mmCIF file with all atom_site columns, C-alpha atoms in Angstrom:
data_model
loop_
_atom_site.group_PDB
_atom_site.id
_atom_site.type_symbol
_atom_site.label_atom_id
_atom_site.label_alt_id
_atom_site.label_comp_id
_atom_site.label_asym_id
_atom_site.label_entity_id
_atom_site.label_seq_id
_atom_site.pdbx_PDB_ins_code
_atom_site.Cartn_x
_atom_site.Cartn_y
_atom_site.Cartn_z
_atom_site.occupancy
_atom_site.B_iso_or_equiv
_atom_site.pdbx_formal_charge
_atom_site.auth_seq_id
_atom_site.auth_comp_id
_atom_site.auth_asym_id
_atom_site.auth_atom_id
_atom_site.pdbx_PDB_model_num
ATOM 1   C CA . UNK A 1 1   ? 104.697 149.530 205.580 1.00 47.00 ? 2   UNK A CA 1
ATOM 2   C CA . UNK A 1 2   ? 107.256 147.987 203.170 1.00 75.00 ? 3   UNK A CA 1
ATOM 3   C CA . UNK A 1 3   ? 106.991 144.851 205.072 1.00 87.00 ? 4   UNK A CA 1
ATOM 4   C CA . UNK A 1 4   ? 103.705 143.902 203.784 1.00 87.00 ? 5   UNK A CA 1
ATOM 5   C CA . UNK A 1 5   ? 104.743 144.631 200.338 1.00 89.00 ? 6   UNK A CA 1
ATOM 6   C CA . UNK A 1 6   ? 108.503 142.456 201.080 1.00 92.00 ? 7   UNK A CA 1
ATOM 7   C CA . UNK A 1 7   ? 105.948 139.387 202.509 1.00 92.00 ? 8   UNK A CA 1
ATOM 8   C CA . UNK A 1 8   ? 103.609 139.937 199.619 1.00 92.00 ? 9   UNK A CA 1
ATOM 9   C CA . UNK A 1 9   ? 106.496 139.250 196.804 1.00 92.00 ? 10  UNK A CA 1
ATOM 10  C CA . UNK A 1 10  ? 107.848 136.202 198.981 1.00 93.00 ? 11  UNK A CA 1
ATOM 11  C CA . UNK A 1 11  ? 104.564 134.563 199.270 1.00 93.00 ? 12  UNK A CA 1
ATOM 12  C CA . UNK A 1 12  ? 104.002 135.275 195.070 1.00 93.00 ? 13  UNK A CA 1
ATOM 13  C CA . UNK A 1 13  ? 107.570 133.853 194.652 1.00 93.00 ? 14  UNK A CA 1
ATOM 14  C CA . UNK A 1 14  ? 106.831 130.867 196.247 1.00 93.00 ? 15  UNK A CA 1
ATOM 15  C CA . UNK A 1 15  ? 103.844 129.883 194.464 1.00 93.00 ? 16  UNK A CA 1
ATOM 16  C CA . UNK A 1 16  ? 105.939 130.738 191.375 1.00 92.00 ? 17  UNK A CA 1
ATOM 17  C CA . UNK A 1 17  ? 108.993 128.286 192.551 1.00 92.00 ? 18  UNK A CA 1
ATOM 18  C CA . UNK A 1 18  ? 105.866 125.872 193.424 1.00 91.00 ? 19  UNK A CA 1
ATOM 19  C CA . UNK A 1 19  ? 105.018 126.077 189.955 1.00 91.00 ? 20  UNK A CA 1
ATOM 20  C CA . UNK A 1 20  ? 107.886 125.554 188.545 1.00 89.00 ? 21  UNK A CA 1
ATOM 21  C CA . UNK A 1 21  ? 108.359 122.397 189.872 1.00 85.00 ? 22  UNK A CA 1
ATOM 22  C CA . UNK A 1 22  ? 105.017 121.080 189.601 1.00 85.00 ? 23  UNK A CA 1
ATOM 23  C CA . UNK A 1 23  ? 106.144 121.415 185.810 1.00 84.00 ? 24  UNK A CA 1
ATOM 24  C CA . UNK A 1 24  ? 108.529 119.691 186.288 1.00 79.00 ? 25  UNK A CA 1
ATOM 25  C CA . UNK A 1 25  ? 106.471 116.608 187.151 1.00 75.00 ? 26  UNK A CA 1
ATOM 26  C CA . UNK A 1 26  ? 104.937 117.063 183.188 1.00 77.00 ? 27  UNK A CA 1
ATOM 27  C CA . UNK A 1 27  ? 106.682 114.856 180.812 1.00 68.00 ? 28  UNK A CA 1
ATOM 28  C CA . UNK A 1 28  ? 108.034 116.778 177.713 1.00 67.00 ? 29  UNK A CA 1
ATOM 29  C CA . UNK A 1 29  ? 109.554 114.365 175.447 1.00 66.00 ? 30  UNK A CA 1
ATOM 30  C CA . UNK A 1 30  ? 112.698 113.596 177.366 1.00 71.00 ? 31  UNK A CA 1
ATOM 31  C CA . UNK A 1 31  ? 113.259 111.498 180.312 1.00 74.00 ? 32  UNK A CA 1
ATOM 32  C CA . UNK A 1 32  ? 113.687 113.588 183.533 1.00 78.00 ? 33  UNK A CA 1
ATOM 33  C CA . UNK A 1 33  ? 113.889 111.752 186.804 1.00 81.00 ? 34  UNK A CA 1
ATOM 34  C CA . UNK A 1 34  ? 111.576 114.761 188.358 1.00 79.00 ? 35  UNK A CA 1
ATOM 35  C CA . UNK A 1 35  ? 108.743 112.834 186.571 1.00 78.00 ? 36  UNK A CA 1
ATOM 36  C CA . UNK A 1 36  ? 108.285 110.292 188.867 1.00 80.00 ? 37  UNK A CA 1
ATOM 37  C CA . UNK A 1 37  ? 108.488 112.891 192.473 1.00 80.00 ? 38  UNK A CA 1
ATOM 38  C CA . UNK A 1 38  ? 104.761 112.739 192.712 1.00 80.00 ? 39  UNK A CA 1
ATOM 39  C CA . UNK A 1 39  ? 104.831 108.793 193.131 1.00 83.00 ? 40  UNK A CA 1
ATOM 40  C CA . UNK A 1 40  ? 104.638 107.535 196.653 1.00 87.00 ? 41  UNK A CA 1
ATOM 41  C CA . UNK A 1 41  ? 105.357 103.675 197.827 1.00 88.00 ? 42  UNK A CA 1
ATOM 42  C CA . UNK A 1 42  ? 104.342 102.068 200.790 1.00 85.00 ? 43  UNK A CA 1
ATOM 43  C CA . UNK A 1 43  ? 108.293 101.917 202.754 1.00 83.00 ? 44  UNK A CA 1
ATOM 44  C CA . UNK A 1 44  ? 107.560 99.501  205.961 1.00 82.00 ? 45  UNK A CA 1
ATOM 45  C CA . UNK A 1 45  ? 103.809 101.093 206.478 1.00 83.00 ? 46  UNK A CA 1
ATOM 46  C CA . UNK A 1 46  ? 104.400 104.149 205.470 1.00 86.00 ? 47  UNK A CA 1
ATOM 47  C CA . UNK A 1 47  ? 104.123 106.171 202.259 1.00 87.00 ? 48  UNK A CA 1
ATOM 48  C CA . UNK A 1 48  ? 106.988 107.177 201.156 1.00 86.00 ? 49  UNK A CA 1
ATOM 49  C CA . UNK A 1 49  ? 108.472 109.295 197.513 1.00 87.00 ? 50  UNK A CA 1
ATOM 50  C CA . UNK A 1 50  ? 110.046 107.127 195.250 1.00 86.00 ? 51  UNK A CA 1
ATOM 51  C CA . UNK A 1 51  ? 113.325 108.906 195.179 1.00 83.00 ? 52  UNK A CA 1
ATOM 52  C CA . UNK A 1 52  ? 113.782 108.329 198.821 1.00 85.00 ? 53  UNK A CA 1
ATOM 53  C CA . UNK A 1 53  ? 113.739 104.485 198.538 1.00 87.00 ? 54  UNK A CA 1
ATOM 54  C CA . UNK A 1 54  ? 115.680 103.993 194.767 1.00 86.00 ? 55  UNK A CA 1
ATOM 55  C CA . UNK A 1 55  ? 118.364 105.797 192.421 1.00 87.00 ? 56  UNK A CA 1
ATOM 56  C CA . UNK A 1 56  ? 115.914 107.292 189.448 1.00 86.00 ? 57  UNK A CA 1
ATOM 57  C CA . UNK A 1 57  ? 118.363 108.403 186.587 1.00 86.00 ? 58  UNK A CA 1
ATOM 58  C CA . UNK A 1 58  ? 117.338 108.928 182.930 1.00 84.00 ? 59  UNK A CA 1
ATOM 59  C CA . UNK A 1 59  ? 120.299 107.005 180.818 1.00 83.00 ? 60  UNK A CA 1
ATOM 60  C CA . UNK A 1 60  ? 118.932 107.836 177.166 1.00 81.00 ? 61  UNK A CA 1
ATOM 61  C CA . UNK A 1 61  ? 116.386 110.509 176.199 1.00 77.00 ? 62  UNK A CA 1
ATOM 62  C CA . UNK A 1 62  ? 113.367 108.133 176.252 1.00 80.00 ? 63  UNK A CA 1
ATOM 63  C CA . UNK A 1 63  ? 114.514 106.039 178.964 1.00 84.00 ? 64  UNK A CA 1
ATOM 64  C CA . UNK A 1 64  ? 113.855 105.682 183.318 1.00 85.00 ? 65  UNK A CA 1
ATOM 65  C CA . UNK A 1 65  ? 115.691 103.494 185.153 1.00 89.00 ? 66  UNK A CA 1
ATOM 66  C CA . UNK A 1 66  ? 115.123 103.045 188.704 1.00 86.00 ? 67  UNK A CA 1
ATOM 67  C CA . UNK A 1 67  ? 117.570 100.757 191.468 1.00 89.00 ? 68  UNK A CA 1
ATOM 68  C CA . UNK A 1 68  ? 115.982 100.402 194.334 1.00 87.00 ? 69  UNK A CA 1
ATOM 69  C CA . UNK A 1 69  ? 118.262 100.080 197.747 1.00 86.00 ? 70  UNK A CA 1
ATOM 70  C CA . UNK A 1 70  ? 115.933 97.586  198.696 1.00 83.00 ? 71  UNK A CA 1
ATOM 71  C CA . UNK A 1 71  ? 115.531 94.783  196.111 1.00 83.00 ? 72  UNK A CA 1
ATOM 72  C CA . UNK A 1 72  ? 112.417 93.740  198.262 1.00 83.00 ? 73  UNK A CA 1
ATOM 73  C CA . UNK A 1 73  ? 110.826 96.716  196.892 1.00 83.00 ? 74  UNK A CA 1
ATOM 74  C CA . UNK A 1 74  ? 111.333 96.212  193.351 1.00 85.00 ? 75  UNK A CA 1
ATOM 75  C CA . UNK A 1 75  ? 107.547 95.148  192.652 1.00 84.00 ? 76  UNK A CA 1
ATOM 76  C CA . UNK A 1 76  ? 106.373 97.687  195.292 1.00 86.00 ? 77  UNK A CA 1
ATOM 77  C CA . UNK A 1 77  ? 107.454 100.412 193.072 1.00 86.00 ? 78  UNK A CA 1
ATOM 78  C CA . UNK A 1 78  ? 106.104 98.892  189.862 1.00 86.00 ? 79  UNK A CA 1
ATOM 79  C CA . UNK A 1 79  ? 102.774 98.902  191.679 1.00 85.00 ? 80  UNK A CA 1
ATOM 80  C CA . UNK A 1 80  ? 102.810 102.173 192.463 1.00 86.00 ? 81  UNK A CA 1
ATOM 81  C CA . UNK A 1 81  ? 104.460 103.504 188.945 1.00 83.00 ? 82  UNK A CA 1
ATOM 82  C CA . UNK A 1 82  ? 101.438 101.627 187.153 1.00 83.00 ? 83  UNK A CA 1
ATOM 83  C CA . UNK A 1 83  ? 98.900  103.015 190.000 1.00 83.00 ? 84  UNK A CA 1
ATOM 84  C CA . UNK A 1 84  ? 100.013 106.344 188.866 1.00 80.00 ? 85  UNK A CA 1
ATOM 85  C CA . UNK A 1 85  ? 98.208  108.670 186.499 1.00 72.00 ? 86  UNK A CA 1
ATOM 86  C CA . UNK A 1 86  ? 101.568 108.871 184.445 1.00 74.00 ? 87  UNK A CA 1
ATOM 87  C CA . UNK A 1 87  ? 100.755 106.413 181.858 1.00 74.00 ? 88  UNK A CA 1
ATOM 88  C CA . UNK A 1 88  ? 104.147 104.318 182.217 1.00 78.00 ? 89  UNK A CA 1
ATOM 89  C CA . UNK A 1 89  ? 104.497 100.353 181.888 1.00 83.00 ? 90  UNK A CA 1
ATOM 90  C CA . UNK A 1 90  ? 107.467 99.727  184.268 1.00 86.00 ? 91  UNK A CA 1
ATOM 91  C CA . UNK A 1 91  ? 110.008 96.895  183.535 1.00 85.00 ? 92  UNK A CA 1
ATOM 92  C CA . UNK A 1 92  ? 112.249 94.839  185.769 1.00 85.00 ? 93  UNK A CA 1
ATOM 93  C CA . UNK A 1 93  ? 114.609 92.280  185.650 1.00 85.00 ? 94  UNK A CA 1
ATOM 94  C CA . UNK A 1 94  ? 114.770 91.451  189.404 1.00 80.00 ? 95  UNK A CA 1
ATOM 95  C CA . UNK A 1 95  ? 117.412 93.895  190.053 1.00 83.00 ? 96  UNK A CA 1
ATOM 96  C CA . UNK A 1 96  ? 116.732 96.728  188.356 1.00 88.00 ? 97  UNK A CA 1
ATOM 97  C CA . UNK A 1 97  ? 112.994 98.767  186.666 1.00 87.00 ? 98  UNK A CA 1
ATOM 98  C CA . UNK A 1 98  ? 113.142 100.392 183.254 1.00 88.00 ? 99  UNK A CA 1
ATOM 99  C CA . UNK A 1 99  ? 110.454 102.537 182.300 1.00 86.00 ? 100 UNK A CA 1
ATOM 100 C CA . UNK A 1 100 ? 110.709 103.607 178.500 1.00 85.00 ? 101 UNK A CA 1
ATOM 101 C CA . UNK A 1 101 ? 108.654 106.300 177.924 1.00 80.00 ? 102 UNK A CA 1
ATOM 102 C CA . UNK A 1 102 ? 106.394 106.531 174.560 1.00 76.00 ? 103 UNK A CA 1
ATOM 103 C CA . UNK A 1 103 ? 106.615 109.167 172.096 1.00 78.00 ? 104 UNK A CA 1
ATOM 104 C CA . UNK A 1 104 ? 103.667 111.290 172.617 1.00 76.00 ? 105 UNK A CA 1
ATOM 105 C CA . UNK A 1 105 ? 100.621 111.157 170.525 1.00 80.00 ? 106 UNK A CA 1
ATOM 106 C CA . UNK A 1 106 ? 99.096  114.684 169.525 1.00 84.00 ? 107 UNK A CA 1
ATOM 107 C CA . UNK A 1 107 ? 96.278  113.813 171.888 1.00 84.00 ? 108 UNK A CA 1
ATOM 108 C CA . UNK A 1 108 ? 98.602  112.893 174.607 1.00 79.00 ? 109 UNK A CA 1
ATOM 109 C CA . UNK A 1 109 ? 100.292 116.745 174.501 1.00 83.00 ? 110 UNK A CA 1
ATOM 110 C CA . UNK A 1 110 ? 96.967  118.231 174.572 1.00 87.00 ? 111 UNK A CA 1
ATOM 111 C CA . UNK A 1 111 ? 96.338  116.383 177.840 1.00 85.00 ? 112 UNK A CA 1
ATOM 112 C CA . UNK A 1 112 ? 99.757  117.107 179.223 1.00 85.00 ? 113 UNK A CA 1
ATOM 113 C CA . UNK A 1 113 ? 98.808  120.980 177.869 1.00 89.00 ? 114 UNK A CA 1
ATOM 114 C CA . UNK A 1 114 ? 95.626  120.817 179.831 1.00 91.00 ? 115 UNK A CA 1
ATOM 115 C CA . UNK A 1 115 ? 97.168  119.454 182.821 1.00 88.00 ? 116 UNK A CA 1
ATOM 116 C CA . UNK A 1 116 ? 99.271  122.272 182.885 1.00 91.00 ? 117 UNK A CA 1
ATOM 117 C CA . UNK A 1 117 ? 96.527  125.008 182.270 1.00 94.00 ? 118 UNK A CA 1
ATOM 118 C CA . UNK A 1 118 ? 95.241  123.742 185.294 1.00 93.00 ? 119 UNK A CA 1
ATOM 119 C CA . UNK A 1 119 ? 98.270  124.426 187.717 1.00 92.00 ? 120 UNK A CA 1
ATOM 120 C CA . UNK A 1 120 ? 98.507  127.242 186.348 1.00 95.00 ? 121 UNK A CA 1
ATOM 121 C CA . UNK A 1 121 ? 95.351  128.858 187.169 1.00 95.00 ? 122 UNK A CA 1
ATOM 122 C CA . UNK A 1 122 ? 95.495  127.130 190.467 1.00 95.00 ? 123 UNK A CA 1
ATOM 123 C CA . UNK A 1 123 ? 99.066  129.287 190.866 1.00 95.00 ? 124 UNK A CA 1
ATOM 124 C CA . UNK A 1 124 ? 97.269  132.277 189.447 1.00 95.00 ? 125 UNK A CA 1
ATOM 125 C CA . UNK A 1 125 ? 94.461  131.950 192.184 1.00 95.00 ? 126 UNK A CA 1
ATOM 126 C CA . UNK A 1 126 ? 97.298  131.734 195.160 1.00 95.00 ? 127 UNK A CA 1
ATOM 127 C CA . UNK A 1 127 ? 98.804  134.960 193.749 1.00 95.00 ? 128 UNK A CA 1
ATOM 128 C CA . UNK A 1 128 ? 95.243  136.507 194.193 1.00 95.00 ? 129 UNK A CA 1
ATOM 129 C CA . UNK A 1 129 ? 94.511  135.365 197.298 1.00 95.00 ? 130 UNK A CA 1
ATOM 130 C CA . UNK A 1 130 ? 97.990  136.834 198.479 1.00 94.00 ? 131 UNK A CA 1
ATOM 131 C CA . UNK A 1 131 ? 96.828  139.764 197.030 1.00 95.00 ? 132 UNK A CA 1
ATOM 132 C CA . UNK A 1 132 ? 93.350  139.204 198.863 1.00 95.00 ? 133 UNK A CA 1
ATOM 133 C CA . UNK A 1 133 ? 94.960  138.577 202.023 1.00 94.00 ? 134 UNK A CA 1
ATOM 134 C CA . UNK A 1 134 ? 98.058  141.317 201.997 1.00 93.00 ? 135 UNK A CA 1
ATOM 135 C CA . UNK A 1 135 ? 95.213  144.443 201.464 1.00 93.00 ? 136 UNK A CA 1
ATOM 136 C CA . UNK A 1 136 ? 93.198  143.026 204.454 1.00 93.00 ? 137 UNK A CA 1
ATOM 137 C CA . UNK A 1 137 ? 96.838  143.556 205.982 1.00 92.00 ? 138 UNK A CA 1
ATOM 138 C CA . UNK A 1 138 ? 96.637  147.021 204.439 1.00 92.00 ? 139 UNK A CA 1
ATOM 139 C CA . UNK A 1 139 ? 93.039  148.492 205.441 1.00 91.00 ? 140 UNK A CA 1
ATOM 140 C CA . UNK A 1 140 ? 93.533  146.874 208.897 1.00 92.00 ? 141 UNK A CA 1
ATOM 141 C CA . UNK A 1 141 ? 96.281  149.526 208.966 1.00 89.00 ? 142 UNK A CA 1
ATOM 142 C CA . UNK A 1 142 ? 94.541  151.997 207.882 1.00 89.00 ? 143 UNK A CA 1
ATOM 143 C CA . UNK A 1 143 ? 91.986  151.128 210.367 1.00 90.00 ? 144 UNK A CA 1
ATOM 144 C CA . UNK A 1 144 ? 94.331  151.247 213.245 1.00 89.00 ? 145 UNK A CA 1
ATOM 145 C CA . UNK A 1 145 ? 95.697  154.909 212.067 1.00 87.00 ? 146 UNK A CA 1
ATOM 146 C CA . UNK A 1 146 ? 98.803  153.376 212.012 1.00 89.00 ? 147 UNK A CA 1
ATOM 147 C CA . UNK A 1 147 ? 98.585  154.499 208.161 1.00 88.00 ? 148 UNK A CA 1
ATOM 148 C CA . UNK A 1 148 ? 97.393  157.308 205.931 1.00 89.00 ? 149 UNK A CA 1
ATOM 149 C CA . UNK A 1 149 ? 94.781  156.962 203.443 1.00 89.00 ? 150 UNK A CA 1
ATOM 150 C CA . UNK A 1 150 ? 97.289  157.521 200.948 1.00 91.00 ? 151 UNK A CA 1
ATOM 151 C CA . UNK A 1 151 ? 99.605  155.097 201.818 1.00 90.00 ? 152 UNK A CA 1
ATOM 152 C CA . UNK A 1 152 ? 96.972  152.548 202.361 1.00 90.00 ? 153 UNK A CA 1
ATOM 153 C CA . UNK A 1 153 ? 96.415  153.466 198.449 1.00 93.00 ? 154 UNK A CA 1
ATOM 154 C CA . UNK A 1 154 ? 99.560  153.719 197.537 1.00 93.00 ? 155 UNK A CA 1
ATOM 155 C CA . UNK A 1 155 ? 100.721 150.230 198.929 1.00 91.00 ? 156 UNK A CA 1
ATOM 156 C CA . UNK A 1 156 ? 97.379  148.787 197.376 1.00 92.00 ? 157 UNK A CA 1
ATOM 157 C CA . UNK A 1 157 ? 98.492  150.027 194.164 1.00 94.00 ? 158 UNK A CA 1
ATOM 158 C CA . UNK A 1 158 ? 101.962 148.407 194.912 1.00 93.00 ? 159 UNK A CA 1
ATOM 159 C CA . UNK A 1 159 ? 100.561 145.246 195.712 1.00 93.00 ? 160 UNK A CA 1
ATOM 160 C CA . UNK A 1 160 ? 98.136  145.157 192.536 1.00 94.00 ? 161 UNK A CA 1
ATOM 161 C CA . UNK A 1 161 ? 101.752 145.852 190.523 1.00 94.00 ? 162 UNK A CA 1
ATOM 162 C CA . UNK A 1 162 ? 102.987 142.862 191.854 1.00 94.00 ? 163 UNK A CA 1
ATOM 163 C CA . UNK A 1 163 ? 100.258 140.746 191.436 1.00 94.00 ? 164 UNK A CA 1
ATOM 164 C CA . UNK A 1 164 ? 100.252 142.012 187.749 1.00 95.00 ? 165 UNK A CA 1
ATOM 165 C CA . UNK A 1 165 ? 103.989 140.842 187.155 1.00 95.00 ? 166 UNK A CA 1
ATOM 166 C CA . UNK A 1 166 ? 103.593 137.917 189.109 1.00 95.00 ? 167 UNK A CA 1
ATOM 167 C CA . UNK A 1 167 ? 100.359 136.839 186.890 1.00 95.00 ? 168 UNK A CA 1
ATOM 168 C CA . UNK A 1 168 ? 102.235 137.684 183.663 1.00 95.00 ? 169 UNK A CA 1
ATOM 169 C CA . UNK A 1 169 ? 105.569 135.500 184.863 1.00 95.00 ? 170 UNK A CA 1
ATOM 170 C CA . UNK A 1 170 ? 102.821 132.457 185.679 1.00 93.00 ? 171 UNK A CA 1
ATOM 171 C CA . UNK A 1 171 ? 101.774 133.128 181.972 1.00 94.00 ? 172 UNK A CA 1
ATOM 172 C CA . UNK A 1 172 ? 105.324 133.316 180.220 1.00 94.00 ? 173 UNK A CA 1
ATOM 173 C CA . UNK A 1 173 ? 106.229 129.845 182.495 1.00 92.00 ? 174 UNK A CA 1
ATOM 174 C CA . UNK A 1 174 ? 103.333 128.127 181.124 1.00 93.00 ? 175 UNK A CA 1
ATOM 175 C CA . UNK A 1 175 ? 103.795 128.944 177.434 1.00 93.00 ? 176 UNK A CA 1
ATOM 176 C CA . UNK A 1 176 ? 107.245 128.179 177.249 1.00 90.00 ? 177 UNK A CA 1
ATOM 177 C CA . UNK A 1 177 ? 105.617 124.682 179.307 1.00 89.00 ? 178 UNK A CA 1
ATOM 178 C CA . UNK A 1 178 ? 103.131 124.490 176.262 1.00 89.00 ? 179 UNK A CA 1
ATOM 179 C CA . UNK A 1 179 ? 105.746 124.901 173.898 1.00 87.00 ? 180 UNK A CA 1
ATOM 180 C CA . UNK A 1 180 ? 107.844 122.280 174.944 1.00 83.00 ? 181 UNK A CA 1
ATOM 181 C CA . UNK A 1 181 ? 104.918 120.360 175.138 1.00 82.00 ? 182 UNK A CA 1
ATOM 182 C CA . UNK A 1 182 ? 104.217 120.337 171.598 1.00 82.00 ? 183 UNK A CA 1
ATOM 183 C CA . UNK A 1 183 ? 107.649 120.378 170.531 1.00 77.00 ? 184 UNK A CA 1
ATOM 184 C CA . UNK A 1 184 ? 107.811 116.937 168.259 1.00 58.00 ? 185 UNK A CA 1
#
């Protein structure tokens, strides 16, 4: 019985820990070497996160730098920096790629806010269909015999609690996101 409800809060953690670092990915003002985890280069055929072919570190507030372990790849990554819906102008000097990021317009933030709406409902849709899926788990027991109607309430209640909390910690994450956003 308490196994459903034990999976149930795993599965909602992970989509929250999923969101969290999908945040992560959304600039905020200062540098953060997260931003660029989404970009992918083409290693030797194959594609392949930035951070696994070059040292990303964020020297000054407003300031990337990537060093490549391959200087053969130096314009590969550019490519796929520019190619990237981040809105950064890579630099490099043949050894080394700067990226210095803009301060961001008003209209910028309201993208970045938007963008970050978005995973958010997408995270609050996972933590319903967990919900979804963990009551089929539930009636299916209740089916079987191998619960009471009770219980089969009782845990459905439990479940809807968690979805509840889980649904209002999506919503606290994404306005502290928002605020930081729109910090200037």
């Amino acid at each position: 019985m308490s196994s459903v409800i034990k999976e149930t809060d795993e599965r909602m953690g992970k989509v929250l820990l999923s969101l969290k670092k999908d945040f992560t990915t959304i600039r905020a003002g200062r540098a953060n070497p997260s931003l660029l985890d989404k970009v992918v280069v083409e290693y030797y055929g194959s594609p392949t996160p930035i951070n696994q072919v070059a040292n990303i570190s964020a020297p000054e507030a407003r300031l990337l730098t990537i060093q490549p372990w391959d200087r053969s790849m130096i314009s590969e990554i550019e490519r796929a920096i520019q190619k990237s819906d981040l809105g950064l102008s890579p630099n490099n000097d043949g050894n080394i790629i700067r990226i210095p990021l803009p301060i961001l317009t008003e209209e910028r933030r309201q993208d970045l806010v938007k963008q970050a709406k978005k995973i958010a409902e997408a995270s609050r849709v996972s933590v319903r269909n967990v919900r979804r899926d963990a009551n089929e788990d539930v009636k299916k027991m209740e089916k079987n015999s191998e619960i009471s109607e009770d219980e089969s309430r009782k845990l459905q209640d439990d479940i809807q609690k968690l979805t509840d909390k889980n649904i209002k910690a999506i919503d606290e994450i994404l306005q502290e996101k928002e605020q930081e956003i729109m910090a200037v």
